[in-house]
């Protein structure tokens, strides 16, 4: 099957709906963490693909993946698969690194999006809530992470519009505050949350003429974690999980919290300036990154 070029955002596309190849790229959210089944994780992408007749599905996502991992490891595998539909949901782990640089995040995502759509794939993207809000961190600790995640989401919004992606909003407060949607770790959706993501993606894909089957059921098969289970996870595995994801950030986060108390307005201005520079680097008419230098600053064609 030859895949047509992606249509502009909001327009339907004409394509065969069966025998569609779907590749899922990203981190633990797409890997399926929080939705356990026999033998491992399932997750929203597998739930979505499993209810579409004839779809061939490959989940390339991996826990802890950064935008660099998606660009250098997952995207080449996806391009070999030549998907007709490709989801790219990543960025939270970048915000948990001391080396966070929104410019580099933008360059990498631009290269990934451009490479996949250049092969004719339709993109499926999502903006995400910040981990500080999910963990319920105190304001001075949460605000630096929130600022970073807002910048990532702004890049994702801009690039999704440029590449005509099917885009899902997952950063709205109603989604974040509904604890019934989340697993005991408070950072990954539980089964109910994964099913809701799959159902919302199905609605958006159906609007573009890309979902031939019924949406996956939204009611979970397993009971949600109890409050006791959530507290136990936070007291044991939760602390270790956050430490593994942000080993190099924790000392810096304490410093950032101190600066937050003294210079919040100044930090907002700096973040806005960095975001403006990052968006300018990937904006049409100002040179397109070649993607040859994904770990550093962009090279311009």
XYZ file of C-alpha atoms in Angstrom:
301
model
C 0.000 0.000 0.000
C 1.355 3.379 -0.949
C 0.658 6.035 1.636
C -0.350 9.531 0.459
C 1.267 12.686 1.772
C -0.249 13.931 5.050
C -3.178 16.301 4.761
C -3.223 19.696 6.449
C -4.497 19.699 10.006
C -8.242 19.282 10.250
C -8.699 17.872 6.743
C -9.780 14.324 6.050
C -7.400 12.056 4.202
C -8.315 9.453 1.610
C -6.469 6.217 2.174
C -7.184 2.519 2.606
C -8.174 1.999 6.237
C -7.206 -1.645 6.557
C -3.688 -3.059 6.433
C -2.449 0.165 7.980
C 0.955 0.184 9.663
C 1.048 2.026 13.013
C 4.333 2.769 14.807
C 4.335 4.168 18.349
C 7.386 6.144 19.477
C 8.032 7.659 22.880
C 8.650 6.857 26.526
C 6.956 4.893 29.309
C 3.557 6.454 28.629
C 3.420 4.856 25.195
C 5.255 1.725 26.311
C 2.176 1.171 28.467
C 3.485 1.545 32.015
C 0.525 1.617 34.389
C -1.560 -0.822 32.316
C -0.200 -4.257 33.269
C -1.135 -7.435 31.427
C 0.308 -10.912 31.491
C 3.881 -10.714 30.271
C 4.365 -6.957 30.574
C 2.649 -3.690 29.717
C -0.115 -2.921 27.204
C -1.050 0.777 27.139
C -3.074 3.182 25.041
C -1.339 2.603 21.702
C -1.786 -1.172 21.842
C -5.409 -0.734 22.939
C -6.056 1.581 20.006
C -4.363 -0.645 17.433
C -5.974 -3.807 18.778
C -9.457 -2.578 17.894
C -8.673 -1.505 14.321
C -9.090 -4.400 11.859
C -6.009 -5.283 9.855
C -3.627 -2.817 11.513
C -0.004 -3.880 11.924
C 1.357 -2.370 15.129
C 4.870 -1.876 16.437
C 5.507 -0.285 19.814
C 9.019 1.172 19.753
C 8.597 3.252 22.920
C 10.860 2.644 25.923
C 10.750 3.734 29.556
C 12.988 6.693 30.294
C 13.353 7.681 26.641
C 14.439 11.237 25.888
C 13.841 13.129 22.653
C 17.425 12.219 21.741
C 16.626 8.500 22.137
C 13.557 8.846 19.942
C 15.533 10.727 17.289
C 18.574 8.468 17.233
C 17.131 5.035 18.048
C 13.360 4.801 17.612
C 12.878 6.997 14.543
C 15.276 4.970 12.326
C 13.441 1.750 13.288
C 10.110 3.408 12.571
C 11.283 4.589 9.157
C 12.336 1.033 8.276
C 8.814 -0.070 9.188
C 7.435 2.699 6.893
C 4.310 3.422 8.954
C 1.196 5.059 7.600
C 0.458 6.390 11.116
C 3.148 7.245 13.680
C 2.602 8.494 17.224
C 5.383 10.542 18.821
C 4.753 11.328 22.502
C 7.903 12.266 24.398
C 9.490 15.090 26.380
C 8.692 14.642 30.066
C 11.963 12.833 30.753
C 13.853 15.697 29.107
C 12.406 18.079 31.694
C 13.873 15.901 34.462
C 17.440 16.293 33.238
C 19.969 18.883 34.306
C 20.939 19.248 30.647
C 17.416 20.292 29.577
C 17.610 22.592 26.553
C 14.373 23.512 24.779
C 16.335 24.448 21.654
C 17.696 20.928 21.325
C 14.310 19.395 22.111
C 12.756 21.432 19.300
C 15.454 20.455 16.799
C 15.118 16.766 17.592
C 11.333 16.737 17.387
C 11.430 18.679 14.132
C 13.802 16.092 12.678
C 11.632 13.180 13.856
C 8.383 14.711 12.621
C 9.913 15.720 9.313
C 11.493 12.328 8.714
C 8.266 10.434 9.334
C 5.971 12.733 7.371
C 8.544 12.794 4.586
C 7.788 9.103 4.114
C 4.056 9.809 3.972
C 3.137 9.010 7.580
C 0.403 10.867 9.427
C 1.570 11.993 12.861
C -0.254 11.505 16.150
C 1.082 13.766 18.913
C 0.110 14.895 22.411
C 0.970 17.622 24.899
C 1.513 16.364 28.441
C 1.122 17.480 32.071
C 4.255 18.371 33.993
C 5.611 15.814 36.475
C 5.692 18.323 39.317
C 1.911 18.659 39.184
C 1.480 14.906 38.976
C 3.656 14.308 42.040
C 2.112 17.185 43.965
C 5.471 18.835 44.635
C 5.582 22.116 46.623
C 5.332 25.248 44.490
C 9.014 26.252 44.431
C 9.961 22.736 43.317
C 7.040 22.260 40.945
C 7.237 25.572 39.074
C 10.623 24.954 37.376
C 9.352 21.621 36.031
C 6.058 23.198 34.975
C 7.923 25.927 33.109
C 9.961 23.334 31.237
C 6.936 21.212 30.349
C 5.045 24.263 29.082
C 7.962 24.962 26.766
C 7.972 21.382 25.471
C 4.221 21.545 24.913
C 4.569 24.831 23.016
C 7.115 23.215 20.693
C 4.872 20.183 20.194
C 1.882 22.422 19.423
C 3.848 24.440 16.866
C 5.379 21.461 15.098
C 2.121 19.489 15.184
C 0.388 22.320 13.363
C 3.174 22.573 10.801
C 3.167 18.864 10.004
C -0.616 18.430 10.030
C -0.542 16.088 13.018
C -3.526 14.630 14.795
C -2.984 16.257 18.185
C -4.358 15.272 21.583
C -4.435 17.653 24.569
C -3.488 15.839 27.765
C -2.265 18.751 29.867
C -5.655 20.161 30.889
C -6.298 20.277 34.658
C -9.383 18.045 34.527
C -7.262 15.194 33.176
C -4.498 15.752 35.726
C -6.791 16.075 38.739
C -8.883 12.953 38.106
C -6.918 10.481 40.226
C -9.107 7.601 39.038
C -7.254 7.808 35.713
C -3.799 7.318 37.207
C -1.813 4.385 38.488
C -0.329 4.073 41.966
C 2.860 5.829 40.853
C 0.911 9.070 40.184
C 2.957 9.626 36.997
C 1.532 7.075 34.572
C -2.095 6.474 33.614
C -3.713 3.379 35.033
C -5.759 1.083 32.825
C -8.689 3.511 32.862
C -6.397 6.381 31.835
C -4.793 4.407 29.021
C -8.227 3.408 27.757
C -9.383 7.034 27.827
C -6.309 8.134 25.838
C -6.953 5.390 23.289
C -10.617 6.384 22.976
C -9.783 10.082 22.569
C -7.182 9.262 19.929
C -9.756 7.145 18.119
C -12.173 10.084 17.980
C -9.519 12.364 16.481
C -8.358 9.755 13.988
C -11.931 8.994 12.943
C -12.437 12.688 12.196
C -9.536 12.402 9.741
C -10.878 9.189 8.213
C -8.147 7.057 9.782
C -9.939 4.764 12.236
C -12.038 2.023 10.613
C -12.911 0.067 13.747
C -14.745 0.788 16.968
C -12.984 2.609 19.782
C -11.606 0.450 22.580
C -13.927 0.138 25.589
C -13.271 2.780 28.218
C -14.222 0.673 31.238
C -11.221 -1.088 32.801
C -10.971 -4.816 33.338
C -8.935 -4.438 36.549
C -9.830 -2.438 39.704
C -7.954 0.849 40.224
C -5.145 0.960 42.786
C -6.250 1.656 46.333
C -5.167 4.695 48.310
C -3.009 2.403 50.440
C -1.302 1.029 47.330
C -0.596 4.543 46.102
C 0.916 5.592 49.420
C 3.013 2.430 49.582
C 4.371 3.029 46.088
C 5.273 6.623 46.894
C 7.024 5.578 50.099
C 9.042 2.827 48.389
C 9.364 2.594 44.628
C 8.226 6.152 43.938
C 11.221 7.816 45.503
C 13.594 5.452 43.715
C 11.823 6.002 40.393
C 12.140 9.774 40.607
C 15.782 9.458 41.654
C 16.592 7.257 38.659
C 14.859 9.616 36.245
C 16.404 12.782 37.630
C 19.708 11.840 39.286
C 21.515 14.802 37.765
C 18.584 17.185 38.275
C 17.861 16.864 42.001
C 20.738 19.100 43.222
C 19.933 21.615 40.508
C 16.219 21.468 41.337
C 16.925 22.598 44.889
C 18.942 25.519 43.516
C 16.160 26.297 41.038
C 13.654 26.264 43.889
C 15.734 28.861 45.727
C 15.915 31.040 42.633
C 12.172 30.554 42.143
C 11.499 32.135 45.521
C 13.671 35.147 44.695
C 13.435 35.684 40.934
C 10.318 33.988 39.539
C 9.530 36.825 37.122
C 13.078 36.863 35.762
C 13.005 33.094 35.247
C 9.748 33.402 33.316
C 11.354 35.947 31.000
C 14.407 33.761 30.425
C 12.230 30.747 29.659
C 10.138 32.785 27.213
C 13.258 34.005 25.440
C 14.649 30.464 25.167
C 11.346 29.194 23.789
C 11.167 32.007 21.227
C 14.677 31.167 20.052
C 13.843 27.461 19.824
C 10.687 28.061 17.806
C 12.532 30.428 15.490
C 15.096 27.719 14.781
C 12.407 25.375 13.458
C 10.062 27.925 11.887
C 9.495 27.806 8.117
C 11.365 30.477 6.204
C 14.228 30.698 8.690
C 16.137 27.599 7.613
C 15.295 23.991 8.373
C 17.505 21.818 10.587
C 19.117 18.982 8.669
C 18.979 16.698 11.708
C 22.659 15.807 11.361
C 23.564 17.197 14.768
C 20.722 15.995 16.960
C 22.676 15.980 20.202
C 23.708 19.609 19.950
C 22.716 22.815 18.220
C 20.929 22.660 14.854
C 22.666 22.817 11.548
C 20.741 24.827 8.974
C 20.211 23.708 5.429
